[in-house]
Amino acid sequence: MSAPEPLRDPASLRRLLSPRSVAVVGVSADPIGFGARSISNMKNFAGPVWAVNPKYAGQELHGYPCVGSIADLPEAPDCVLLALPRTGIMAAVEACIAKGVGGIIAFASGYGETGLDDRIAEEEVLRETCRAAGLPLVGVNCLGIVDHVLKAGVTFMPEYPRMTAPPGGVAITSQSGALGYALMQAAERGFSVCHMTTAGNATDLDVCDLAAYQLTMPECRAVALAVEGLRDGRRLALLGDAARKAGKPIVVLKLGRGEAGAAAAVSHTGSLAGSAAAWSAAFKRAGMVEVEDFDALLETAGLFAKAPKPTAPGVAIITPSGGAGIMAADHAEAQGLSMPQPMPQTEAVLRAAIPDFGAPRNPCDLTAQVASNPASYDACMEAMLTDPQYGCAVIPVVYSHHASTQLRMEQLRPYAAKFGKPLIIAWIPERLE
Amino acid sequence: MSAPEPLRDPASLRRLLSPRSVAVVGVSADPIGFGARSISNMKNFAGPVWAVNPKYAGQELHGYPCVGSIADLPEAPDCVLLALPRTGIMAAVEACIAKGVGGIIAFASGYGETGLDDRIAEEEVLRETCRAAGLPLVGVNCLGIVDHVLKAGVTFMPEYPRMTAPPGGVAITSQSGALGYALMQAAERGFSVCHMTTAGNATDLDVCDLAAYQLTMPECRAVALAVEGLRDGRRLALLGDAARKAGKPIVVLKLGRGEAGAAAAVSHTGSLAGSAAAWSAAFKRAGMVEVEDFDALLETAGLFAKAPKPTAPGVAIITPSGGAGIMAADHAEAQGLSMPQPMPQTEAVLRAAIPDFGAPRNPCDLTAQVASNPASYDACMEAMLTDPQYGCAVIPVVYSHHASTQLRMEQLRPYAAKFGKPLIIAWIPERLE
């Protein structure tokens, strides 16, 4: 058995994935065309941007200079986005190779994912052409990339300039374009994302290459990865090594876990999904954190991006609701986490602070009496966080008291700083703020 | 083996659980006291409300007339809330029995959940006293009840009058008070809840009695039930029978599934939690829908409260995102749902409407081309919903296009009416509106 293909050298992807100049090929005057929507997403980008379309050569198109061909571009762009149908791709790729561009992105669908032999062959030729020329390709059948540091929305997804969150924290790589962008929209509610790539058919670059690049970004503190399939699953181990070396966690969601989902994955990105158990084992070996739910993907990556490393394996659960404590304990146990009982001196403090119908244990139930006696919260936080068995604390916030919930957060904040342990606030109320 | 104790006759609980008059015993002038907070939650209630406190007899307290004792009340209230510590409960209960009130709610903690023999015995005596007198009791160690139809917030939880959602739809019963109220807060974002009860230690009424009452409420279309433990698990089967007879679904979440959670449940409400598998089997036999996640509890109950019954077992999945289709198929398969492939005439319509790189199958992937060709959405919706194999359709909305997502919802709405099949819109984007 031969070794897996090594991951692409991140340095060779820098021009394409964090571009300083961008050309969009196939921009029409129609504002809802894929090219027009893409170039409009570059509004807040600082570097040069060109439209390419022979019909509008020498004019302005959507506020950008338009040239007649790739050859006519005044310089070789870092990133060339091909907003062209499949039939126009190969000629454009050859022009890009001749020009010496940094890399290309192709939205075009209709390749191997159709299951048609001639289309599979056409995609093979495209791969070989790009690889022979050393021209990295994102796609085909993808949705583009976003560099949120550079404000480069190299994607046809609408309204990228609305996303104004401070860049940093989490990098997203998704095989599915739409799901990648759905995650990216967290930036609209202030969630810090630095980068997004969508692999589509992974004709050239697959999610492992793309995520490995993101690990080298200084702004990236964690990677959120959504994958349907890989030509060679052993590349996950290479990516795991890169993550370990970078000291950055990868959180991963596998799509197409069941039979029906796996069958759908074939016609989506031509991916063979394989057995869910085999994938889970591979993620584990690669040191990645697998989640089973889309909602958990960005949430978990975001937590890792923010939280310091736990100082011990034990988890402390502290809450004014017995029910929430039970729920947290259920989840912790399901994840195989250790929840040691407090040391005697810790327990003594808890016992003194909590009513006799509370629980001076782990999970620690302060009971609703905490409303009349906020000092008991402080005493228990201090005691549990001092206990060296606990590397982090989970604090379910059970209901939202409009007048005081924000104050409670302020009350908790200093403890995270004082003990250098992550405080994980679990927001439970059905009210959303 | 004797038969399980029958469920309490709902008619005998009507005065207590849907009260037309309420007295709060133990209201002090301090606005943050449990009694004061409770009586303030009755602001929008139409019936008479009295405070009971000998110190303020004959005065007004928080806007309500105050009498010196339960005996002094001008009439026997439907519901008497005892906002008293444990030591004051028994005397008040005896006064309530003498007065002929409809039922009582006791917040007081410190009974069996402490694990102390004398406290367990004290709770036994309280139970026997209430039962001998035919006086129904909610609690002890509970958080009260809410009748959202009557705007009765008989709970110390803050700011109930802020909840202005139209009453109806889902009734909530929770053993944990705080989790019940966390669910109830969905009413603040417009979610229709008609009723909430919290069982606490279930000294007299347990979650089965409380949920069985809710099934008889005309406003109730589904029950969301959160349970830690039961003295007699066989009562679940009785509740299941009642739900079947009422034609209303019960969605249930079991807390304390693992060992650590089960241990915590003992000190929370004195409940023996038992094995998760045994509970799941009991829920299934009782015809209840079990969820494993708190988030899913109200969401699922709310769906059942709104949606018509599916006309066939098959699920259709229709989406512009291949990735979202795969995800939906994964979830459907994990739930054991059937996803038949379209009939030939259905497939022919899909094939004509969708590009060749889409998927004219189930899940049906319209691809991002739907943005340029909205008519393909209509054609596929029409075809899939006409197919008699499909009893409902799942429609993942993958990203939020500010300019058009709302229009898409309007485009989908007529199909639900036309085919009488539930359309389940799964909102995936990380942007929340």
mmCIF file of C-alpha atoms in Angstrom, chain A residues 32 34 37 86 109-111 113-114 116 119 141 143 156-159 162 176 178-179 181-186 188-189 228 253-265 267-268 292-295 298-299 320-327 329-331 333 339 356-359 361-363 365 368-369 371-372 398-404 427-432, chain B residues 32 34 37 86 109-111 113-114 116 119 141 143 156-159 162 176 178-179 181-186 188-189 228 253-265 267-268 292-295 298-299 320-327 329-331 333 339 356-359 361-363 365 368-369 371-372 398-404 427-432:
data_model
loop_
_atom_site.group_PDB
_atom_site.id
_atom_site.type_symbol
_atom_site.label_atom_id
_atom_site.label_comp_id
_atom_site.label_asym_id
_atom_site.label_seq_id
_atom_site.Cartn_x
_atom_site.Cartn_y
_atom_site.Cartn_z
ATOM 1 C CA ILE A 32 -27.958 38.762 -10.060
ATOM 2 C CA PHE A 34 -22.993 34.661 -10.291
ATOM 3 C CA ARG A 37 -22.776 38.840 -7.141
ATOM 4 C CA ARG A 86 -18.365 24.056 -17.174
ATOM 5 C CA SER A 109 -20.956 22.082 -11.603
ATOM 6 C CA GLY A 110 -21.728 19.189 -13.919
ATOM 7 C CA TYR A 111 -18.519 17.180 -13.475
ATOM 8 C CA GLU A 113 -21.006 14.450 -9.356
ATOM 9 C CA THR A 114 -23.327 13.732 -12.310
ATOM 10 C CA LEU A 116 -21.599 10.365 -16.147
ATOM 11 C CA ARG A 119 -17.932 14.176 -17.073
ATOM 12 C CA ASN A 141 -18.802 22.581 -7.846
ATOM 13 C CA LEU A 143 -19.105 28.097 -3.527
ATOM 14 C CA PHE A 156 -21.406 34.266 -5.168
ATOM 15 C CA MET A 157 -23.228 33.996 -1.864
ATOM 16 C CA PRO A 158 -25.209 37.156 -1.350
ATOM 17 C CA GLU A 159 -24.462 40.078 0.902
ATOM 18 C CA ARG A 162 -22.920 42.738 5.719
ATOM 19 C CA SER A 176 -20.703 21.542 0.983
ATOM 20 C CA ALA A 178 -24.075 26.116 1.222
ATOM 21 C CA LEU A 179 -23.373 24.649 4.647
ATOM 22 C CA TYR A 181 -21.743 29.721 4.051
ATOM 23 C CA ALA A 182 -24.503 28.954 6.558
ATOM 24 C CA LEU A 183 -21.744 28.650 9.162
ATOM 25 C CA MET A 184 -20.035 31.795 7.861
ATOM 26 C CA GLN A 185 -23.252 33.722 8.552
ATOM 27 C CA ALA A 186 -22.429 33.463 12.261
ATOM 28 C CA GLU A 188 -23.391 38.515 11.177
ATOM 29 C CA ARG A 189 -24.154 37.992 14.838
ATOM 30 C CA GLU A 228 -18.733 14.323 3.113
ATOM 31 C CA LEU A 253 -18.741 16.967 11.386
ATOM 32 C CA LYS A 254 -19.217 14.018 9.032
ATOM 33 C CA LEU A 255 -22.116 14.298 6.597
ATOM 34 C CA GLY A 256 -23.587 11.218 4.982
ATOM 35 C CA ARG A 257 -23.414 8.986 8.054
ATOM 36 C CA GLY A 258 -26.334 6.732 7.141
ATOM 37 C CA GLU A 259 -27.055 4.818 3.952
ATOM 38 C CA ALA A 260 -29.485 7.352 2.542
ATOM 39 C CA GLY A 261 -27.167 10.242 3.326
ATOM 40 C CA ALA A 262 -24.188 8.422 1.831
ATOM 41 C CA ALA A 263 -26.130 7.745 -1.366
ATOM 42 C CA ALA A 264 -27.003 11.439 -1.580
ATOM 43 C CA ALA A 265 -23.350 12.407 -1.076
ATOM 44 C CA SER A 267 -24.667 12.767 -6.353
ATOM 45 C CA HIS A 268 -23.709 15.881 -4.424
ATOM 46 C CA GLU A 292 -22.760 14.782 15.431
ATOM 47 C CA ASP A 293 -24.808 17.894 15.016
ATOM 48 C CA PHE A 294 -24.427 20.849 12.692
ATOM 49 C CA ASP A 295 -25.319 23.237 15.527
ATOM 50 C CA LEU A 298 -19.214 26.105 15.151
ATOM 51 C CA GLU A 299 -20.264 26.316 18.798
ATOM 52 C CA PRO A 320 -28.703 27.080 40.794
ATOM 53 C CA SER A 321 -30.872 24.418 39.090
ATOM 54 C CA GLY A 322 -30.707 20.794 40.115
ATOM 55 C CA GLY A 323 -32.293 19.827 36.796
ATOM 56 C CA ALA A 324 -29.670 21.663 34.789
ATOM 57 C CA GLY A 325 -26.932 20.041 36.873
ATOM 58 C CA ILE A 326 -28.338 16.618 36.089
ATOM 59 C CA MET A 327 -28.562 17.471 32.406
ATOM 60 C CA ALA A 329 -23.808 15.553 34.175
ATOM 61 C CA ASP A 330 -25.658 13.414 31.608
ATOM 62 C CA HIS A 331 -23.880 15.172 28.761
ATOM 63 C CA GLU A 333 -20.838 11.340 31.110
ATOM 64 C CA MET A 339 -16.575 14.580 37.153
ATOM 65 C CA ASP A 356 -29.355 21.644 53.285
ATOM 66 C CA PHE A 357 -31.711 20.842 50.386
ATOM 67 C CA GLY A 358 -29.002 21.805 47.882
ATOM 68 C CA ALA A 359 -26.116 19.569 46.862
ATOM 69 C CA ARG A 361 -21.208 17.857 45.523
ATOM 70 C CA ASN A 362 -20.451 17.700 41.811
ATOM 71 C CA PRO A 363 -22.770 18.717 40.129
ATOM 72 C CA ASP A 365 -26.719 22.561 43.138
ATOM 73 C CA ALA A 368 -32.963 28.885 43.746
ATOM 74 C CA GLN A 369 -31.931 30.345 47.121
ATOM 75 C CA ALA A 371 -31.477 34.598 44.222
ATOM 76 C CA SER A 372 -31.768 35.737 47.843
ATOM 77 C CA VAL A 398 -31.164 28.179 33.427
ATOM 78 C CA TYR A 399 -33.555 31.019 32.922
ATOM 79 C CA SER A 400 -33.089 34.556 31.864
ATOM 80 C CA HIS A 401 -33.893 37.148 34.474
ATOM 81 C CA HIS A 402 -34.051 40.350 32.514
ATOM 82 C CA ALA A 403 -32.948 42.474 35.413
ATOM 83 C CA SER A 404 -30.074 40.331 36.638
ATOM 84 C CA TRP A 427 -27.333 29.142 28.033
ATOM 85 C CA ILE A 428 -30.486 27.104 28.519
ATOM 86 C CA PRO A 429 -33.491 29.447 28.506
ATOM 87 C CA GLU A 430 -35.777 29.390 25.522
ATOM 88 C CA ARG A 431 -35.578 33.144 25.504
ATOM 89 C CA LEU A 432 -32.634 33.954 23.273
ATOM 90 C CA ILE B 32 -37.561 40.409 46.256
ATOM 91 C CA PHE B 34 -40.512 34.737 47.126
ATOM 92 C CA ARG B 37 -42.303 38.057 43.490
ATOM 93 C CA ARG B 86 -40.741 24.094 55.383
ATOM 94 C CA SER B 109 -37.510 22.633 50.024
ATOM 95 C CA GLY B 110 -35.685 20.585 52.654
ATOM 96 C CA TYR B 111 -37.821 17.434 52.571
ATOM 97 C CA GLU B 113 -34.384 15.442 48.732
ATOM 98 C CA THR B 114 -32.041 16.056 51.695
ATOM 99 C CA LEU B 116 -32.360 12.760 55.961
ATOM 100 C CA ARG B 119 -37.249 14.915 56.530
ATOM 101 C CA ASN B 141 -39.583 21.772 46.311
ATOM 102 C CA LEU B 143 -41.393 26.393 41.332
ATOM 103 C CA PHE B 156 -41.734 33.097 42.135
ATOM 104 C CA MET B 157 -39.888 33.173 38.828
ATOM 105 C CA PRO B 158 -39.294 36.775 37.874
ATOM 106 C CA GLU B 159 -41.084 38.858 35.314
ATOM 107 C CA ARG B 162 -43.444 40.075 30.244
ATOM 108 C CA SER B 176 -37.260 20.460 37.619
ATOM 109 C CA ALA B 178 -35.969 25.927 36.735
ATOM 110 C CA LEU B 179 -35.945 23.899 33.531
ATOM 111 C CA TYR B 181 -39.441 27.947 33.543
ATOM 112 C CA ALA B 182 -36.553 28.023 31.070
ATOM 113 C CA LEU B 183 -38.913 26.344 28.604
ATOM 114 C CA MET B 184 -41.747 28.707 29.546
ATOM 115 C CA GLN B 185 -39.537 31.627 28.534
ATOM 116 C CA ALA B 186 -40.121 30.608 24.919
ATOM 117 C CA GLU B 188 -41.236 35.717 25.315
ATOM 118 C CA ARG B 189 -40.254 35.086 21.709
ATOM 119 C CA GLU B 228 -36.184 12.863 36.455
ATOM 120 C CA LEU B 253 -37.027 14.241 27.922
ATOM 121 C CA LYS B 254 -35.494 12.036 30.594
ATOM 122 C CA LEU B 255 -32.993 13.719 32.890
ATOM 123 C CA GLY B 256 -30.446 11.700 34.829
ATOM 124 C CA ARG B 257 -29.662 9.215 32.070
ATOM 125 C CA GLY B 258 -26.109 8.441 33.174
ATOM 126 C CA GLU B 259 -24.783 7.381 36.553
ATOM 127 C CA ALA B 260 -23.572 10.823 37.580
ATOM 128 C CA GLY B 261 -26.826 12.450 36.517
ATOM 129 C CA ALA B 262 -28.877 9.804 38.292
ATOM 130 C CA ALA B 263 -26.901 10.335 41.492
ATOM 131 C CA ALA B 264 -27.549 14.072 41.236
ATOM 132 C CA ALA B 265 -31.279 13.459 40.735
ATOM 133 C CA SER B 267 -30.333 14.951 45.866
ATOM 134 C CA HIS B 268 -32.410 17.172 43.600
ATOM 135 C CA GLU B 292 -32.412 13.321 24.050
ATOM 136 C CA ASP B 293 -31.743 17.004 24.009
ATOM 137 C CA PHE B 294 -33.306 19.828 25.984
ATOM 138 C CA ASP B 295 -33.348 22.021 22.861
ATOM 139 C CA LEU B 298 -40.105 22.272 23.049
ATOM 140 C CA GLU B 299 -39.158 22.434 19.372
ATOM 141 C CA PRO B 320 -31.097 23.803 -2.778
ATOM 142 C CA SER B 321 -28.102 22.450 -0.823
ATOM 143 C CA GLY B 322 -26.803 18.963 -1.393
ATOM 144 C CA GLY B 323 -25.043 19.116 1.967
ATOM 145 C CA ALA B 324 -28.221 20.001 3.812
ATOM 146 C CA GLY B 325 -30.059 17.192 2.019
ATOM 147 C CA ILE B 326 -27.438 14.713 3.180
ATOM 148 C CA MET B 327 -27.678 16.042 6.719
ATOM 149 C CA ALA B 329 -31.237 12.196 5.343
ATOM 150 C CA ASP B 330 -28.756 11.294 8.096
ATOM 151 C CA HIS B 331 -31.164 12.539 10.752
ATOM 152 C CA GLU B 333 -32.382 7.566 8.975
ATOM 153 C CA MET B 339 -37.416 8.064 2.686
ATOM 154 C CA ASP B 356 -27.996 17.568 -14.543
ATOM 155 C CA PHE B 357 -25.610 18.145 -11.635
ATOM 156 C CA GLY B 358 -28.546 18.255 -9.211
ATOM 157 C CA ALA B 359 -30.350 15.203 -7.845
ATOM 158 C CA ARG B 361 -34.215 11.886 -6.156
ATOM 159 C CA ASN B 362 -34.939 11.891 -2.434
ATOM 160 C CA PRO B 363 -33.269 13.928 -0.944
ATOM 161 C CA ASP B 365 -31.070 18.624 -4.516
ATOM 162 C CA ALA B 368 -27.767 26.757 -6.057
ATOM 163 C CA GLN B 369 -29.202 27.273 -9.560
ATOM 164 C CA ALA B 371 -31.363 31.336 -7.189
ATOM 165 C CA SER B 372 -31.475 32.044 -10.929
ATOM 166 C CA VAL B 398 -29.472 26.677 4.321
ATOM 167 C CA TYR B 399 -28.391 30.263 4.394
ATOM 168 C CA SER B 400 -30.227 33.440 5.031
ATOM 169 C CA HIS B 401 -30.429 35.789 2.069
ATOM 170 C CA HIS B 402 -31.610 38.995 3.623
ATOM 171 C CA ALA B 403 -33.383 40.157 0.522
ATOM 172 C CA SER B 404 -35.146 36.923 -0.328
ATOM 173 C CA TRP B 427 -33.495 26.711 9.653
ATOM 174 C CA ILE B 428 -29.785 26.035 9.348
ATOM 175 C CA PRO B 429 -27.959 29.372 8.974
ATOM 176 C CA GLU B 430 -25.924 30.593 11.899
ATOM 177 C CA ARG B 431 -27.597 33.941 11.452
ATOM 178 C CA LEU B 432 -30.649 33.784 13.644
#
